Amino acid sequence: MSYTPRPYQLDAIEALRTGWAAGQNRLAVVLPTGAGKTVVFSHLAHQMLDSLGGRRALVIAHREELIEQAAAKLLAVDPMLRVGIVKAQRDDHADADVIVASVQTLAVEKRRQAIRDIGLIIVDECHHAAARTYMDVLQHFGAWDGVPVAGFTATMTRTDGGLAEVWEDVVFRLDILDMISDGYLCDVRGKRVIVDTLDLNRVKTRGGDLVDGQLGKALEDSGALDAIAKAYLEHAADRAGVVFTPTVATAQAAAAALEAVGITAAPVWGDMGREERKATLARYSAGDVQVLTNCMVLTEGFDAPHTSCAVIARPTKSAGLYVQMAGRALRPAPGKVDALLLDVMGASTRHKLASMVDLTAREIGQAEEGKSLRQVAEEHAAAEQRRTLAARVEVEEANLFGESAIRWLRTESGTWFIRVTGDMFLFLVRDPGTRLYRMRRWTAADGVHPPKDDTARPLAEALAWLEQQARILAPGALVARQARWRSGKPTAKQLGLCRRIGIQVPRGSTAGEVADLIDQDRVGRVLGQLILPAA
């Protein structure tokens, strides 16, 4: 299998290396489940080894499956790498270029003392890194003494705190809607499975989420497991799926309920024998088992792209946990059209439970039954745009600028500007208390300057004067609204920059429209930090 990095994966690596070069040390990358974070850090390790002066890279993981996956991907990226594994009885690190180790093994002082010459640390599922075990291991290997550290996770919303002490910055974040729009993940639909007899109000909260044991008992006592089996038969009978439950007993009972309605199902759990669990997962991959039920062991490191249904029979208040569960169904596979989430809930609850809209960091309103995440997001964006247009009252200004041959843009705060070069733009400021405008120029070298003749003018005059200056200072192709390049497709560099700085690019945008979004963001940031000279 080829692991050629995707454009956003290269952007993530570049963001890390740029951050380290700027003096930051412990940096995190947040990528949705299915974005290939293991591929990213494998390429990162491969790229960095030559610059480490003979020192090695250390990959820290916390589960056996993650350790084996990481080692396999590293070798797939570079078969010449010497990859060693350190866990339990294995201790293969003496001649390794990259060491993949379990955090539990490194927690033993004698085991970590034996590993030397580490020049790069990579932490998989880094939302666990605030735990004391991780902190001790990271400190030992120099995370606070100049050794560059990269953390990777699908979620940075762990509720037990302390992550800010570990990670100085999240340098790259990719939203799940970007992955869906670009075809790297499947679109997803949600369906609520309402169990009238399930009373979640009686389930206590601890550590910010519902207590597992009480939740499991509530599910079993309410008959929810039979309702889940019935809903699966009705809505997902032709789908391979995973059911997430709060306890081992609930996982086993859910599998029995599914079997009772004719759906082949098997449970897996943390303390299950290694070989038995491996055999069960193999049967699921082969299609001999249609549904896996589990007690929180498939939220990380489980890779079965044919999974197209996730049953959230572990209602949660944690958006991060919901993302981990739902994400297992979103990887694309041949013949797979979309993913289905079945959310189990009571008739009413005082708890605010996570749902499909929590898969994205964007504000997209409420999910509607039957509509996909992408549809909900696009309809919300269209409604927001209509509200914005309806709120515009400066019709005269909009018309004047819209009729110009020059590419005028406006910041979010309402300032009209013309970008002249990457380091210069011209803009208009309203004269206080009047409908007159003054002209200003900003350069990266000198900041904001007024013209010699700093006269407040009516809008039409100010517009004409600033356009004349723009034509003198800039190439026509850059400032012209009808320049030919603007109608082409956005470049990979443009799209990568938008992802890095959090700009949402609407589907079908042209190169010019993306350039406008970037310029509005840049100029808005610059002006937002300035105290403009008094008129």
XYZ file of C-alpha atoms in Angstrom:
535
model
C 0.000 0.000 0.000
C 1.264 3.486 -0.854
C 1.395 6.133 1.830
C 2.111 9.168 -0.335
C 1.189 12.128 1.887
C -1.895 14.155 1.044
C -1.592 17.958 0.717
C -3.030 18.652 4.179
C -0.695 16.058 5.707
C 2.295 17.929 4.260
C 0.786 21.185 5.591
C 0.614 19.674 9.084
C 4.290 18.653 8.944
C 5.270 22.110 7.677
C 3.292 23.771 10.487
C 5.149 21.703 13.089
C 8.593 22.402 11.647
C 7.812 26.116 11.310
C 6.648 26.236 14.938
C 9.786 24.491 16.178
C 11.977 26.831 14.113
C 10.198 29.787 15.749
C 11.196 28.569 19.204
C 8.121 26.674 20.349
C 8.732 23.167 21.600
C 5.645 21.093 22.390
C 3.193 21.422 19.499
C -0.036 19.584 18.693
C -1.883 18.670 15.500
C -5.624 17.936 15.540
C -6.821 15.765 12.645
C -10.236 14.074 12.354
C -10.446 10.306 12.685
C -9.569 8.948 9.253
C -7.244 11.835 8.312
C -4.204 9.571 8.618
C -2.337 10.982 11.593
C -0.121 7.864 11.692
C 0.906 8.563 8.097
C 1.666 12.184 9.031
C 3.934 11.368 11.943
C 5.614 8.551 10.004
C 6.588 11.033 7.282
C 7.569 13.564 9.954
C 9.960 11.080 11.586
C 11.348 10.096 8.171
C 11.981 13.771 7.249
C 13.470 14.764 10.603
C 15.984 11.946 11.161
C 18.715 13.495 9.005
C 18.568 16.716 11.029
C 18.782 15.064 14.465
C 22.570 14.624 14.434
C 22.477 10.887 14.989
C 19.771 10.990 17.637
C 16.581 8.934 17.295
C 12.826 9.509 17.191
C 10.536 8.162 19.907
C 6.837 7.455 19.229
C 4.750 7.072 22.398
C 1.423 5.216 22.218
C -0.840 3.834 24.921
C -2.447 0.752 23.374
C -1.024 -2.339 21.732
C -2.951 -1.872 18.469
C -1.638 1.680 18.132
C 1.957 0.525 18.641
C 1.727 -2.143 15.934
C -0.024 0.247 13.520
C 2.608 2.944 14.009
C 5.504 0.524 13.444
C 3.872 -0.838 10.268
C 3.229 2.641 8.823
C 6.797 3.791 9.561
C 8.171 0.833 7.604
C 5.681 1.414 4.769
C 6.856 5.039 4.455
C 10.543 4.059 4.552
C 11.361 0.311 4.378
C 15.013 1.137 5.150
C 14.152 2.537 8.586
C 15.198 0.504 11.589
C 12.035 0.485 13.707
C 12.187 -0.910 17.246
C 9.278 -1.741 19.555
C 9.403 -1.358 23.325
C 6.468 -2.862 25.252
C 6.019 -5.510 27.918
C 8.612 -8.221 27.129
C 9.894 -6.573 23.925
C 12.875 -4.259 24.177
C 14.110 -3.659 20.613
C 15.712 -0.227 20.781
C 19.494 -0.609 20.669
C 19.982 -0.064 16.921
C 16.636 1.539 16.037
C 16.243 4.838 14.161
C 12.671 5.123 15.441
C 11.434 3.552 18.667
C 7.699 2.904 19.114
C 6.966 2.409 22.795
C 4.017 1.954 25.112
C 3.606 4.659 27.731
C 2.937 1.988 30.360
C 6.371 0.436 29.726
C 8.133 3.814 29.668
C 6.495 4.608 33.013
C 8.903 2.078 34.540
C 12.004 4.134 35.279
C 14.444 1.325 34.506
C 12.910 0.833 31.040
C 13.053 4.497 30.050
C 16.553 4.973 31.501
C 17.800 2.337 29.029
C 16.667 4.405 26.018
C 19.099 7.186 25.080
C 19.785 9.759 22.361
C 16.192 10.862 21.684
C 16.006 13.957 19.453
C 12.305 13.937 18.512
C 9.247 12.858 20.515
C 5.904 11.992 18.880
C 2.845 11.392 21.079
C -0.057 9.473 19.545
C -3.561 10.226 20.930
C -2.014 13.196 22.711
C -5.232 14.188 24.492
C -4.062 11.711 27.158
C -0.812 13.616 27.729
C -1.936 15.533 30.836
C -1.898 12.265 32.803
C 0.936 11.974 35.336
C 2.405 8.948 33.539
C 2.807 10.883 30.297
C 4.173 13.955 32.073
C 6.895 11.892 33.778
C 7.888 10.208 30.497
C 7.924 13.465 28.519
C 9.991 15.253 31.144
C 12.503 12.385 31.214
C 13.107 12.563 27.456
C 13.587 16.351 27.413
C 10.200 17.740 26.350
C 10.789 20.778 28.576
C 14.504 20.978 27.715
C 14.485 21.700 23.985
C 13.661 18.310 22.428
C 10.903 18.957 19.823
C 7.608 17.238 20.630
C 4.666 16.646 18.270
C 1.300 15.496 19.579
C -1.449 14.037 17.385
C -5.117 13.548 18.210
C -8.608 13.708 16.737
C -9.846 15.734 19.677
C -8.363 18.199 22.123
C -11.371 18.478 24.425
C -10.433 16.058 27.220
C -12.251 17.282 30.307
C -9.726 16.397 33.016
C -7.623 19.491 32.323
C -3.893 20.069 32.274
C -3.426 19.885 28.504
C -2.397 23.545 28.336
C 0.573 22.678 30.565
C 1.749 20.120 28.010
C 0.940 21.636 24.618
C 2.057 25.184 23.879
C -0.006 25.497 20.714
C -2.186 23.615 18.253
C -0.341 24.529 15.039
C -2.589 22.685 12.600
C -6.252 21.777 12.799
C -8.369 20.230 10.060
C -12.131 20.194 10.355
C -14.154 17.116 9.508
C -16.238 19.155 7.033
C -13.064 19.884 5.029
C -12.344 16.150 4.928
C -15.890 15.392 3.757
C -15.838 18.162 1.110
C -12.496 16.915 -0.255
C -13.706 13.298 -0.406
C -11.321 11.982 2.253
C -14.203 11.041 4.579
C -17.805 9.977 3.968
C -20.681 12.309 4.642
C -22.707 11.304 7.681
C -26.372 11.258 8.703
C -27.838 11.040 12.170
C -30.899 9.230 13.511
C -32.162 9.411 17.076
C -33.241 6.160 18.748
C -35.602 7.418 21.453
C -36.315 4.968 24.279
C -39.308 6.289 26.252
C -38.464 4.221 29.343
C -34.814 5.375 29.493
C -34.437 8.015 32.229
C -30.996 9.607 31.944
C -31.919 12.233 34.542
C -31.318 9.606 37.237
C -27.770 8.969 35.977
C -25.204 10.997 37.912
C -22.362 12.991 36.356
C -18.732 12.537 37.392
C -15.724 14.239 35.804
C -18.009 16.066 33.390
C -19.724 12.985 31.946
C -22.358 10.372 32.807
C -21.204 7.612 35.179
C -20.578 4.409 33.198
C -21.976 1.906 35.692
C -25.211 3.823 36.304
C -25.600 4.458 32.588
C -25.179 0.761 31.774
C -27.786 -0.222 34.359
C -30.221 2.418 33.039
C -29.816 1.071 29.490
C -30.356 -2.540 30.554
C -33.308 -1.821 32.898
C -35.122 0.326 30.328
C -35.136 -2.263 27.541
C -32.934 0.062 25.449
C -30.856 -2.825 24.097
C -33.896 -4.413 22.452
C -34.792 -0.985 21.025
C -31.248 -0.688 19.619
C -31.527 -4.099 17.931
C -34.897 -3.155 16.435
C -33.574 0.216 15.210
C -30.528 -1.453 13.658
C -32.754 -3.906 11.807
C -34.937 -1.031 10.573
C -32.315 1.557 9.592
C -29.017 -0.302 9.110
C -29.829 -3.892 8.219
C -27.397 -3.818 5.275
C -24.593 -1.968 7.093
C -21.536 -3.195 8.985
C -21.508 -1.398 12.305
C -20.023 -0.775 15.716
C -22.031 -0.310 18.926
C -20.430 1.715 21.745
C -21.649 0.876 25.260
C -20.667 2.047 28.766
C -19.931 -1.343 30.380
C -18.763 -4.827 29.428
C -22.086 -6.295 30.531
C -23.958 -3.853 28.281
C -21.723 -4.725 25.315
C -22.380 -8.439 25.814
C -26.128 -7.902 26.259
C -26.275 -5.656 23.158
C -24.629 -8.387 21.071
C -27.180 -10.921 22.353
C -30.069 -8.554 21.511
C -28.768 -8.105 17.947
C -28.308 -11.865 17.506
C -31.924 -12.355 18.670
C -33.232 -10.331 15.701
C -31.013 -12.150 13.185
C -27.979 -9.822 13.010
C -24.617 -11.529 13.580
C -22.881 -9.658 16.407
C -19.938 -10.141 18.752
C -18.701 -8.182 21.785
C -15.120 -7.011 22.479
C -13.804 -5.419 25.663
C -10.563 -4.344 27.295
C -9.820 -7.389 29.443
C -10.790 -9.876 26.742
C -8.025 -12.353 25.887
C -5.681 -10.958 23.260
C -6.050 -13.843 20.812
C -9.828 -13.991 21.247
C -10.171 -10.272 20.573
C -7.869 -10.499 17.568
C -9.953 -13.377 16.166
C -13.223 -11.465 16.714
C -11.881 -8.368 14.940
C -10.682 -10.583 12.053
C -14.171 -12.102 11.713
C -15.638 -8.591 11.556
C -13.118 -7.505 8.899
C -13.930 -10.625 6.868
C -17.677 -9.936 7.061
C -18.510 -13.020 9.136
C -19.720 -10.711 11.925
C -21.930 -7.765 10.899
C -21.811 -5.771 14.132
C -19.195 -5.367 16.853
C -20.366 -4.245 20.292
C -17.718 -2.856 22.592
C -17.034 -1.196 25.902
C -14.860 1.746 24.835
C -12.015 -0.249 23.237
C -12.708 0.789 19.637
C -12.602 4.573 20.149
C -8.902 4.734 19.194
C -6.725 2.786 16.782
C -9.559 0.720 15.263
C -9.334 0.783 11.482
C -12.161 -0.912 9.560
C -13.222 1.360 6.646
C -16.193 -0.839 5.682
C -17.892 0.213 8.955
C -20.812 2.422 7.908
C -22.904 2.612 11.081
C -21.970 3.705 14.608
C -24.493 3.193 17.398
C -23.869 5.608 20.260
C -25.367 3.488 23.041
C -23.074 5.322 25.408
C -24.809 8.748 25.545
C -22.168 11.335 26.436
C -21.811 14.992 27.341
C -18.267 14.966 25.941
C -17.947 16.226 22.368
C -14.454 14.714 22.241
C -15.652 11.231 23.156
C -18.544 11.513 20.680
C -16.077 12.414 17.903
C -13.910 9.401 18.779
C -16.908 7.047 18.595
C -18.636 8.460 15.518
C -15.387 8.820 13.593
C -15.015 5.041 13.377
C -17.722 4.950 10.691
C -16.522 7.803 8.477
C -13.622 6.293 6.536
C -14.428 5.829 2.821
C -14.524 2.335 1.297
C -15.538 0.856 -2.082
C -19.321 0.993 -2.488
C -19.796 3.021 0.687
C -22.044 6.042 0.124
C -22.327 7.544 3.599
C -22.223 6.783 7.300
C -25.149 6.499 9.702
C -25.083 7.459 13.389
C -27.773 6.020 15.640
C -27.920 8.118 18.828
C -29.607 6.378 21.765
C -31.441 8.743 24.151
C -34.365 8.969 26.518
C -37.625 10.796 25.805
C -36.207 13.852 27.589
C -33.126 14.696 29.613
C -31.669 17.584 31.572
C -28.231 16.599 30.291
C -26.880 18.316 27.175
C -25.712 15.350 25.144
C -23.213 15.493 22.293
C -24.633 14.860 18.823
C -23.698 14.868 15.137
C -23.138 18.631 14.988
C -20.285 18.213 17.503
C -18.250 16.441 14.820
C -17.330 19.869 13.436
C -15.821 22.832 15.263
C -17.943 25.180 13.137
C -21.206 26.674 14.298
C -23.818 24.985 12.104
C -26.937 25.125 14.258
C -29.060 22.065 15.007
C -28.988 18.821 13.044
C -32.181 17.894 11.238
C -33.303 14.283 11.020
C -32.517 12.816 7.621
C -30.050 15.539 6.597
C -26.328 14.891 6.350
C -23.701 16.886 8.219
C -22.616 18.529 4.988
C -26.211 19.503 4.083
C -26.780 20.967 7.545
C -23.539 22.971 7.296
C -24.253 24.261 3.789
C -27.818 25.281 4.658
C -26.588 27.062 7.801
C -23.907 28.914 5.793
C -26.472 29.954 3.178
C -28.846 31.222 5.887
C -26.028 33.185 7.538
C -25.147 34.737 4.196
C -28.766 35.764 3.628
C -28.900 37.348 7.089
C -25.693 39.250 6.411
C -26.940 40.547 3.078
C -30.276 41.583 4.564
C -28.464 43.545 7.280
C -26.503 45.722 4.837
C -27.755 49.268 4.883
C -24.937 51.044 3.101
C -26.444 50.464 -0.344
C -24.767 53.520 -1.852
C -21.316 52.255 -0.878
C -21.967 48.714 -2.043
C -23.117 49.943 -5.443
C -20.191 52.292 -5.916
C -17.580 49.663 -5.114
C -19.392 46.924 -7.009
C -19.348 48.936 -10.255
C -15.598 49.588 -10.083
C -13.136 47.747 -12.332
C -10.754 47.577 -9.387
C -10.836 44.655 -6.944
C -12.231 46.291 -3.806
C -12.641 44.149 -0.711
C -14.092 44.738 2.729
C -12.968 43.468 6.129
C -15.383 41.893 8.574
C -15.474 45.178 10.516
C -16.535 47.062 7.352
C -13.303 48.734 6.120
C -12.959 48.978 2.328
C -9.464 48.227 0.993
C -7.403 47.369 -2.115
C -4.513 44.926 -1.728
C -1.627 46.307 -3.773
C 1.117 43.748 -2.979
C 1.677 41.140 -0.313
C 3.209 43.845 1.890
C 0.982 46.809 1.045
C -2.690 47.743 0.942
C -4.686 50.958 0.594
C -7.839 51.582 2.599
C -10.493 54.156 3.497
C -11.379 55.402 6.965
C -14.599 57.255 7.763
C -14.112 60.832 9.014
C -15.748 60.866 12.493
C -19.260 62.305 12.513
C -19.416 62.840 8.721
C -20.019 60.891 5.509
C -16.551 61.841 4.273
C -13.566 59.504 3.893
C -9.801 59.735 4.235
C -7.235 57.637 2.402
C -4.558 55.557 4.135
C -1.713 53.291 3.043
C -0.306 50.387 5.075
C 3.053 48.713 4.422
C 4.691 45.894 6.363
C 7.793 48.041 6.824
C 6.251 51.333 7.960
C 2.686 50.620 9.101
C -0.094 53.190 8.384
C 0.570 56.529 6.680
C -1.737 59.299 5.404
C -1.133 61.020 2.048
C 0.507 64.465 1.927
C -2.848 66.000 1.049
C -4.856 64.424 3.879
C -8.253 65.833 2.955
C -11.581 64.251 3.892
C -13.550 63.679 0.663
C -16.975 62.412 -0.413
C -17.021 58.673 -1.070
C -16.954 58.900 -4.876
C -13.908 61.207 -4.839
C -12.079 59.127 -2.248
C -12.807 56.025 -4.286
C -11.438 57.521 -7.523
C -8.306 58.881 -5.799
C -7.440 55.563 -4.138
C -8.046 53.609 -7.357
C -5.654 55.916 -9.188
C -2.972 55.204 -6.569
C -3.617 51.449 -6.811
C -3.097 51.480 -10.597
C 0.230 53.271 -10.138
C 1.500 51.012 -7.357
C 0.300 47.557 -8.438
C 0.301 45.280 -11.503
C -3.050 45.444 -13.286
C -3.589 41.687 -13.007
C -3.489 41.914 -9.235
C -5.948 44.753 -8.674
C -8.296 44.195 -11.637
C -11.633 42.633 -10.720
C -11.883 40.812 -14.069
C -8.284 39.510 -14.221
C -8.176 36.146 -16.050
C -6.419 34.245 -13.236
C -9.334 34.886 -10.906
C -11.681 32.529 -12.771
C -9.347 29.507 -12.496
C -9.329 26.785 -9.867
C -7.799 27.511 -6.450
C -4.208 26.320 -6.085
C -3.155 23.699 -3.559
C -1.097 26.391 -1.822
C -4.176 28.619 -1.448
C -6.310 25.791 -0.055
C -3.549 24.659 2.304
C -3.177 28.190 3.673
C -6.942 28.436 4.206
C -6.946 25.201 6.183
C -3.997 26.353 8.275
C -5.557 29.663 9.290
C -9.117 28.358 9.619
C -10.809 29.907 6.568
C -13.831 27.960 5.299
C -13.766 27.743 1.482
C -17.233 27.276 -0.082
C -17.547 24.510 -2.660
C -16.863 25.623 -6.226
C -14.874 28.738 -5.239
C -12.553 30.196 -7.887
C -8.910 31.170 -7.376
C -9.976 34.820 -7.187
C -12.651 34.164 -4.589
C -10.218 32.210 -2.414
C -7.626 34.995 -2.791
C -10.280 37.467 -1.609
C -11.034 35.360 1.483
C -7.312 35.201 2.329
C -6.832 38.944 1.817
C -9.901 39.825 3.897
C -8.574 37.668 6.709
C -5.034 39.126 6.532
C -6.078 42.753 6.290
C -8.748 42.294 8.959
C -6.093 40.912 11.333
C -3.674 43.771 10.597
C -6.276 46.504 11.061
C -7.663 44.794 14.151
C -4.264 45.203 15.849
C -3.755 48.840 14.875
C -4.680 52.080 16.551
C -5.210 54.245 13.502
C -3.786 57.786 13.482
C -6.400 60.411 14.287
C -7.982 62.016 11.245
